Each structure stands twice: as C-alpha cells, then as structure tokens.
Short mmCIF file of C-alpha atoms in Angstrom, two decimals:
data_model
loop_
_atom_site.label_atom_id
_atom_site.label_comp_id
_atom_site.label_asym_id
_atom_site.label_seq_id
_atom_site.Cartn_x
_atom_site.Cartn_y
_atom_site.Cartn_z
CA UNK A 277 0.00 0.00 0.00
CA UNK A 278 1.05 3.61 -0.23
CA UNK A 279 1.02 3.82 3.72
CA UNK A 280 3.27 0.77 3.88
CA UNK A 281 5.79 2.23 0.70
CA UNK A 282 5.93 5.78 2.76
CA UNK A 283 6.98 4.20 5.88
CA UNK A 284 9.55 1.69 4.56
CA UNK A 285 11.33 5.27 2.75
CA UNK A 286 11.12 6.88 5.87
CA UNK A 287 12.98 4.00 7.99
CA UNK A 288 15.53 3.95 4.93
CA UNK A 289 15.98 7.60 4.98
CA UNK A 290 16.86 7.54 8.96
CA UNK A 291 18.78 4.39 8.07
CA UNK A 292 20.80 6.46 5.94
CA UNK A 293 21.37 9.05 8.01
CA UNK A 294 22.33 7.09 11.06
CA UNK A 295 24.86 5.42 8.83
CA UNK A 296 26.26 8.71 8.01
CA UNK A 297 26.78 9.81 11.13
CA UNK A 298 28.30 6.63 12.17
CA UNK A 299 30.59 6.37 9.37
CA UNK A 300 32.05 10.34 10.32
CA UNK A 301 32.18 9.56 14.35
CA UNK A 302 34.16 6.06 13.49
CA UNK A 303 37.06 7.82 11.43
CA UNK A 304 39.99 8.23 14.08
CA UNK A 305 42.61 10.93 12.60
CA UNK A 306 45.46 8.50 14.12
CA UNK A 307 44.25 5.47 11.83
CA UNK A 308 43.28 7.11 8.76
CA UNK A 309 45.98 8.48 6.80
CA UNK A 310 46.71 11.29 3.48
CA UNK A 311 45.51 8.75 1.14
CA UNK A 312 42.49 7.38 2.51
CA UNK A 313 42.08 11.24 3.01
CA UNK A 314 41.96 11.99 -0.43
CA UNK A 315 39.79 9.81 -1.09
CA UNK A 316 37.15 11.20 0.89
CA UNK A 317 34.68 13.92 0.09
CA UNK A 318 34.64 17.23 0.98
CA UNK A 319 31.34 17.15 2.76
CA UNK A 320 32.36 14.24 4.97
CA UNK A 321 36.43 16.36 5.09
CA UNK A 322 34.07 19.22 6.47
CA UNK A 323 32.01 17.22 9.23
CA UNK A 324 35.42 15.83 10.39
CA UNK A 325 36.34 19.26 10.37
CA UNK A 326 33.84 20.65 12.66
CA UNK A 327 33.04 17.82 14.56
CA UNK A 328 34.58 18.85 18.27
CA UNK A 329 32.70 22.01 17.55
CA UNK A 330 30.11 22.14 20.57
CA UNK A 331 27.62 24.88 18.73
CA UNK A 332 27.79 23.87 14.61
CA UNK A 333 24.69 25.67 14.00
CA UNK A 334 26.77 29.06 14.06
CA UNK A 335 28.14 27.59 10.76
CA UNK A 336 25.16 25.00 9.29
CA UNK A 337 21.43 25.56 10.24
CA UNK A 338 20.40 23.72 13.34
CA UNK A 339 23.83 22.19 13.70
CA UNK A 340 23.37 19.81 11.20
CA UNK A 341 26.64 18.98 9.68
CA UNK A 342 24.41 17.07 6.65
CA UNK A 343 23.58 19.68 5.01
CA UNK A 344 25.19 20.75 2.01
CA UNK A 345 28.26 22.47 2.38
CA UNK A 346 27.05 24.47 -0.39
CA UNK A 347 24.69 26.47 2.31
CA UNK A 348 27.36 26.32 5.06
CA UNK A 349 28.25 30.00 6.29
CA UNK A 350 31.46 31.77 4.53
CA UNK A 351 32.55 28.48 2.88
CA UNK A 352 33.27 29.46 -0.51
CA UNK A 353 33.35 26.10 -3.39
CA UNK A 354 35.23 26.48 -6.66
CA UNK A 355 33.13 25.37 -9.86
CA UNK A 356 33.40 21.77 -9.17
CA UNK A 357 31.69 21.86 -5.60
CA UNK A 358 35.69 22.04 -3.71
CA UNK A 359 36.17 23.93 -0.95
CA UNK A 360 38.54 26.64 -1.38
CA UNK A 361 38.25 29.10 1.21
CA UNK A 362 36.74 29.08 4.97
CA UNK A 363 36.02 31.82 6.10
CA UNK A 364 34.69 32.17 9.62
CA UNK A 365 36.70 35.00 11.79
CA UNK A 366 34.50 36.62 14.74
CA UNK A 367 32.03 33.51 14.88
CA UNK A 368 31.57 32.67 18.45
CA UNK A 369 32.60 28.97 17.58
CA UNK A 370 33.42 26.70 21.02
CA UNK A 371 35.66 23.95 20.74
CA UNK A 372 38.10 22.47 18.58
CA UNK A 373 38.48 22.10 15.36
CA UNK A 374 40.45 19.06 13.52
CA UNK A 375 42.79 21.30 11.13
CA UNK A 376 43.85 17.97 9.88
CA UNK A 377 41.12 17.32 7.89
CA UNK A 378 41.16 20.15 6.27
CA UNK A 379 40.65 19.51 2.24
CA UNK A 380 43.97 19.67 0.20
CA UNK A 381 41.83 22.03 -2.25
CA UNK A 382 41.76 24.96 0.55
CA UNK A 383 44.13 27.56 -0.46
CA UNK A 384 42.60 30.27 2.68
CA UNK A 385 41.54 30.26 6.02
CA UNK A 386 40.64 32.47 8.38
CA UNK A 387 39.18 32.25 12.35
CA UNK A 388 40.43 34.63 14.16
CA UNK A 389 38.52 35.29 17.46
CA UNK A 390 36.61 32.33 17.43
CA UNK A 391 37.55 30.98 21.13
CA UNK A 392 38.79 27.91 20.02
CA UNK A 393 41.19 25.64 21.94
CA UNK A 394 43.06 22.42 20.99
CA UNK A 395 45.91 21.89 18.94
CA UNK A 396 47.09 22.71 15.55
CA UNK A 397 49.42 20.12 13.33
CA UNK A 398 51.30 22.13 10.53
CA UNK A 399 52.42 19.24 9.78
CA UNK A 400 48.93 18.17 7.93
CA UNK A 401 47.88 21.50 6.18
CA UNK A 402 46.40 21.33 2.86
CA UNK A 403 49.16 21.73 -0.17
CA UNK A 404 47.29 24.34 -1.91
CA UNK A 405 47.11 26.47 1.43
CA UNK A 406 48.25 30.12 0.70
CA UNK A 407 46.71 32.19 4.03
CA UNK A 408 46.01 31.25 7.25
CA UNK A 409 44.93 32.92 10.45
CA UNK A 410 44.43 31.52 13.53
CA UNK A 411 44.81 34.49 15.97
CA UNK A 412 42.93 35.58 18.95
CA UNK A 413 42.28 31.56 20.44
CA UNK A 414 43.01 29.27 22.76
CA UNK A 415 45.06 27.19 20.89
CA UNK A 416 47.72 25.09 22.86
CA UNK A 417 50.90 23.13 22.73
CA UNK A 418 53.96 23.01 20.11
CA UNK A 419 54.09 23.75 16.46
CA UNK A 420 56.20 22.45 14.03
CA UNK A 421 57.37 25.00 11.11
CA UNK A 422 59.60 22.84 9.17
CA UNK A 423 56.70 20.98 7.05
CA UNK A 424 54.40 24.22 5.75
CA UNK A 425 52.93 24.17 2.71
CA UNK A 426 55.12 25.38 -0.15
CA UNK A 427 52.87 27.75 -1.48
CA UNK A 428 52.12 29.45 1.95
CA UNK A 429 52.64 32.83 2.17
CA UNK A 430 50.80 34.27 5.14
CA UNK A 431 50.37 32.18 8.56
CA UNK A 432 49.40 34.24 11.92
CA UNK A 433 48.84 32.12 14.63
CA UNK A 434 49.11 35.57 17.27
CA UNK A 435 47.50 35.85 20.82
CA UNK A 436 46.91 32.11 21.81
CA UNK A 437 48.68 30.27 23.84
CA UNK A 438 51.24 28.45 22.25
CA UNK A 439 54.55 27.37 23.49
CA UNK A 440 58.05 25.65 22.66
CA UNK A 441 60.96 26.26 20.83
CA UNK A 442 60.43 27.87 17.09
CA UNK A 443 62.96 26.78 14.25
CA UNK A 444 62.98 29.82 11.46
CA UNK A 445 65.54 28.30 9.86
CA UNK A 446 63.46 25.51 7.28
CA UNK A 447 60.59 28.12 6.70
CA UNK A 448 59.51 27.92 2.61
CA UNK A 449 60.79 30.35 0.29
CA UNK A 450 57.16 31.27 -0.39
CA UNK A 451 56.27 32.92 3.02
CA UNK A 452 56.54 36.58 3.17
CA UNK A 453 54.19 37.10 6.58
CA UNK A 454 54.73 35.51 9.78
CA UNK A 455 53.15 36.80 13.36
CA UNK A 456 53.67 34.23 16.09
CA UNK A 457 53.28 37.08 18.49
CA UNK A 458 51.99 36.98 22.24
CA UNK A 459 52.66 33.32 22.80
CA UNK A 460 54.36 31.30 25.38
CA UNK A 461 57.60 30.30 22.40
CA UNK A 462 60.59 29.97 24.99
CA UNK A 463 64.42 29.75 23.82
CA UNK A 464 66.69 31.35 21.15
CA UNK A 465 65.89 32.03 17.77
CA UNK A 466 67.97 32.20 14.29
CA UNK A 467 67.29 34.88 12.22
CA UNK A 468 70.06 33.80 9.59
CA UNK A 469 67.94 31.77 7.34
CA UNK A 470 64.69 33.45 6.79
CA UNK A 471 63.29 33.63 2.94
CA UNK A 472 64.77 36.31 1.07
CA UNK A 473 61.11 37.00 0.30
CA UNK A 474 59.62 38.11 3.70
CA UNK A 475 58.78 41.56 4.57
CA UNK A 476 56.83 41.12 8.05
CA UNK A 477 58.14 39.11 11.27
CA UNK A 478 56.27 39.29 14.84
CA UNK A 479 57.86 37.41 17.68
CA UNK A 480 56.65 40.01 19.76
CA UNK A 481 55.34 39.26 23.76
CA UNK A 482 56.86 35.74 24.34
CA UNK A 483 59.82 33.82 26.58
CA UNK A 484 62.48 34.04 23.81
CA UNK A 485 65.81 34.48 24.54
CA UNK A 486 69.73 34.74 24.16
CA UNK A 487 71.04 37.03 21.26
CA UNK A 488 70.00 38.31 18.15
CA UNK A 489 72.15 37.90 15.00
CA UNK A 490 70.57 40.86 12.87
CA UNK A 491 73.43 41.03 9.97
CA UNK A 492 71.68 38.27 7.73
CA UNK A 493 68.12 40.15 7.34
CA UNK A 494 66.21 39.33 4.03
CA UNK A 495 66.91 42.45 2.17
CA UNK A 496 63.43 43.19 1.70
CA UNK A 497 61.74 42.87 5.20
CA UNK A 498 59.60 46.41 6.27
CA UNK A 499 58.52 44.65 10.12
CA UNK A 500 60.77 42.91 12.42
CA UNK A 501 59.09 43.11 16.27
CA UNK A 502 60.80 41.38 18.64
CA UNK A 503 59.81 43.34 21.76
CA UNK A 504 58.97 42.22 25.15
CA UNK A 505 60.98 39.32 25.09
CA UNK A 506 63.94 38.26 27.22
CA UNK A 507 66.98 38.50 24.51
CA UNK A 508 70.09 39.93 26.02
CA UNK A 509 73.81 40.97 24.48
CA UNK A 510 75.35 43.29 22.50
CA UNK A 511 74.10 43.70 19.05
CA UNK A 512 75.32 44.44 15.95
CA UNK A 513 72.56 46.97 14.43
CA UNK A 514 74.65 48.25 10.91
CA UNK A 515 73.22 45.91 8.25
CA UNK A 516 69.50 46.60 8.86
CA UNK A 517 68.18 46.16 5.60
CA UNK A 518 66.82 50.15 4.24
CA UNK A 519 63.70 48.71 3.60
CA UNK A 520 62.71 48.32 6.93
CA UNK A 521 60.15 50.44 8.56
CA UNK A 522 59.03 49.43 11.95
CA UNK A 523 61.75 47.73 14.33
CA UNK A 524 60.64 46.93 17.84
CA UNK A 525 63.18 45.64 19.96
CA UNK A 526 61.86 47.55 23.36
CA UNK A 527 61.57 45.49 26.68
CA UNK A 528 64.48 43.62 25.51
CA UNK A 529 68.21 43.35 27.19
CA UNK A 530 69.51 43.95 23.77
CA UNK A 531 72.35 46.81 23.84
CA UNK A 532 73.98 48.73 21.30
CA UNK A 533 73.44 51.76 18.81
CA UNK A 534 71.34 51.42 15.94
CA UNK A 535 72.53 54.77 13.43
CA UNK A 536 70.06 55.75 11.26
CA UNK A 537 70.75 58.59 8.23
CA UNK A 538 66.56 59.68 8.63
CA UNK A 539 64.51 59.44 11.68
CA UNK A 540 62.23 56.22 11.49
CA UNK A 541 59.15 57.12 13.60
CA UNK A 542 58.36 53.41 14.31
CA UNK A 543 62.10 52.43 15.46
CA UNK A 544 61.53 51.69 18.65
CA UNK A 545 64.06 50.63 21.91
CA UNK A 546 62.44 51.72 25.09
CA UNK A 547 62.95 49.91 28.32
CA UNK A 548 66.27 48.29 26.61
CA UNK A 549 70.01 48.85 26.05
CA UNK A 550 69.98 49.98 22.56
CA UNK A 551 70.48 53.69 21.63
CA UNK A 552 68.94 54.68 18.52
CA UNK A 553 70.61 58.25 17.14
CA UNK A 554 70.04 59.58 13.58
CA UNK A 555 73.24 60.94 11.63
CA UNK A 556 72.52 62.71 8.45
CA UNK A 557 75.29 61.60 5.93
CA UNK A 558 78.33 64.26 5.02
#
C-alpha cells in the first residue's frame, strides 16, 4: 500500500542518516591516513572538520553537519563543488576544530577570534594552502614550522597560547608574513635563514631568549618586532636592511646603537640597552 511504501522510505531515509553519522564519528585521525584522506569527500572532510565544535549551527542551520556544504556560512566552493576558502573570523565557535582534515583544495583560512582551543598540526595543512589565520584563540601546545605548505605565504597564529621552541631556519621560500606574536615560544631564535622574500616578522610578547644575529636580514623585510621578550647581548645593528620600517626591539636586554641617516618614527628601543641616534650623511 502507499502507507506501507511511505513508511519503509522513511525508515531507509533515517537508516541512511544514522549510517552517516556513524561512518564520520568512526574515522579516528590517528588510523586514517593522506591517502584514505583523499579519497574522501569534501562534505564528509568538512564534518570531520567541525566535529569537536560544541555549537555547529553558528556555521550550518540547526547544527546539522548534513547539510550541504554548499549552504554552510562563509565556505566558498570552486566550480566543481571544492572547498577553497573558509572563512569564519569573529564567529563565536566553542571547541576544537580538527585542522587535519582540512581539504587539500583549501588555499585560505581564516578564524580569528573564534575561542577555540586544541591543537594545531602544521604538519597536515592542505598543499594548496596560501593564508592562514588563527589568531585571537586558545590554541595550545607546540608547532612544528619545518613541514608548511610550499605555497604558503601568510600564517598568523598571534594571541593564543602556544609554546616551545620555534625553528625559522626551514621556513619555505614562499612565506613573506609571519606573526607568532603573544605566545608562550621559549628559547633562542635564528634569524640567519629566513626567505629572502619576507617583509613582516612578529615574535613580539613571548619567553624568547639569548642574542640576536641581525646582519643576515632578508633584504626586503619592512617589520621585524621582537619586543617584550627576554633576549640579552650586545648587538650588531649596521646591516638593517633600508627597507625596513618598523623595528621593535623595546623590553628587551639587547644593547647597542642602531645609526640611522633619517629618523624612522616606528624604530623603537624603550625599556632596553639599545640607543637609537640619527646621523645625516656628510
């Protein structure tokens, strides 16, 4: 009867559904690997995604991770229905979410101030990434900046809570933007080996320290804040690159002069040992 056909598509369609949602809460990121990755879809990429993500409906009506990720807020989808961008800075998102499963496709991503906590893997970001910030959390523990993506150019990962040594020595020759500001990153840092290409560099507000080798600057840079950290020793301050603009090395133990031939309003040493004096050339 019709009666009978309606309710035997009803029981298939919950069927379905509870199969779905078993299939995405079986998948542990420690037993499923890049490949089997790849071969999953980007809706079911995007419920792994989001899945420690206590209030989903700020992103997919209701919460429910099913829908189309077509009608998912500030997700943007290329012509072929592939996530490319995620967009989601200033939603009041609690939680964690599984970076790891984000789709190789995604070339930008942004959630900033979205009180999220957990951990973040750089280890595992897409290949096609190009931007990504992550500032204003809760995220936690150690990162790992020897495996970005090669494309990468921008990463900002400021205000959380971070912490460990950083190696800026095996960053790719594609990233010109780096803020890893107002952490908890303890220990010394090398400055020697940065890519010739970057222009902005904020270590600003964490526990580094020992000296600062500042002779090997990418002849390009325009920001270099290291301020309010606990580096100490003399200095050597003549080959700063003309192209920079703002230098922050106040709150610092640094010492020496820096000898500029035009005052540089955002030069700035208070609360250190470093004397900046301007010279006009003969």
């Amino acid at each position: 009867s019709i009666t009978t056909n309606v309710g035997v598509y009803q029981l298939l369609i919950v069927y379905a559904f509870f199969m779905h949602t078993l299939f995405i809460s079986s998948l542990d990121p420690e037993v499923v690997g890049r490949v089997e990755k790849a071969s999953l879809s980007h809706q079911v990429l995007m419920e792994l995604l989001i899945a420690n993500i206590e209030n989903k409906e700020e992103i997919c009506d209701s919460g429910d991770t099913t829908i189309d990720i077509a009608k998912w807020d500030d997700v943007e989808l290329d012509e072929r229905g592939q996530v490319t961008r995620i967009i989601w800075s200033g939603y009041p998102l609690y939680g964690s979410i599984n970076f790891q499963w984000l789709p190789n496709e995604v070339c930008g991503v942004w959630l900033n101030s979205v009180y999220i906590s957990g951990t973040i893997d750089l280890t595992e970001l897409p290949s096609e990434l190009k931007e990504m910030t992550v500032s204003k959390n809760k995220l936690s523990g150690t990162i790992n900046l020897k495996e970005l993506p090669e494309k990468i150019w921008l990463l900002s990962l400021a205000n959380n809570r971070l912490e460990g040594s950083l190696d800026l020595e095996h960053l790719p020759d594609s990233l010109k933007r780096l803020s890893l500001s107002s952490n908890k990153f303890f220990g010394e840092i090398s400055l020697a080996r940065l890519p010739k290409g970057m222009d902005v560099l904020s270590v600003n507000d964490n526990l580094l320290c020992g000296s600062v080798d500042l002779t090997s600057l990418p002849g390009g840079i325009r920001w270099l804040h290291l301020n309010s950290n606990r580096f100490i020793g003399e200095t050597d301050f003549r080959f700063l690159p003309q192209s920079l603009k703002r230098f922050n090395i106040s709150n610092t133990m640094l010492q020496g002069e820096i000898i500029l031939h035009e005052e540089k309003k955002y030069f700035v040493a208070e609360n250190s040992g470093v004397k900046i004096s301007v010279k006009q050339p003969k």
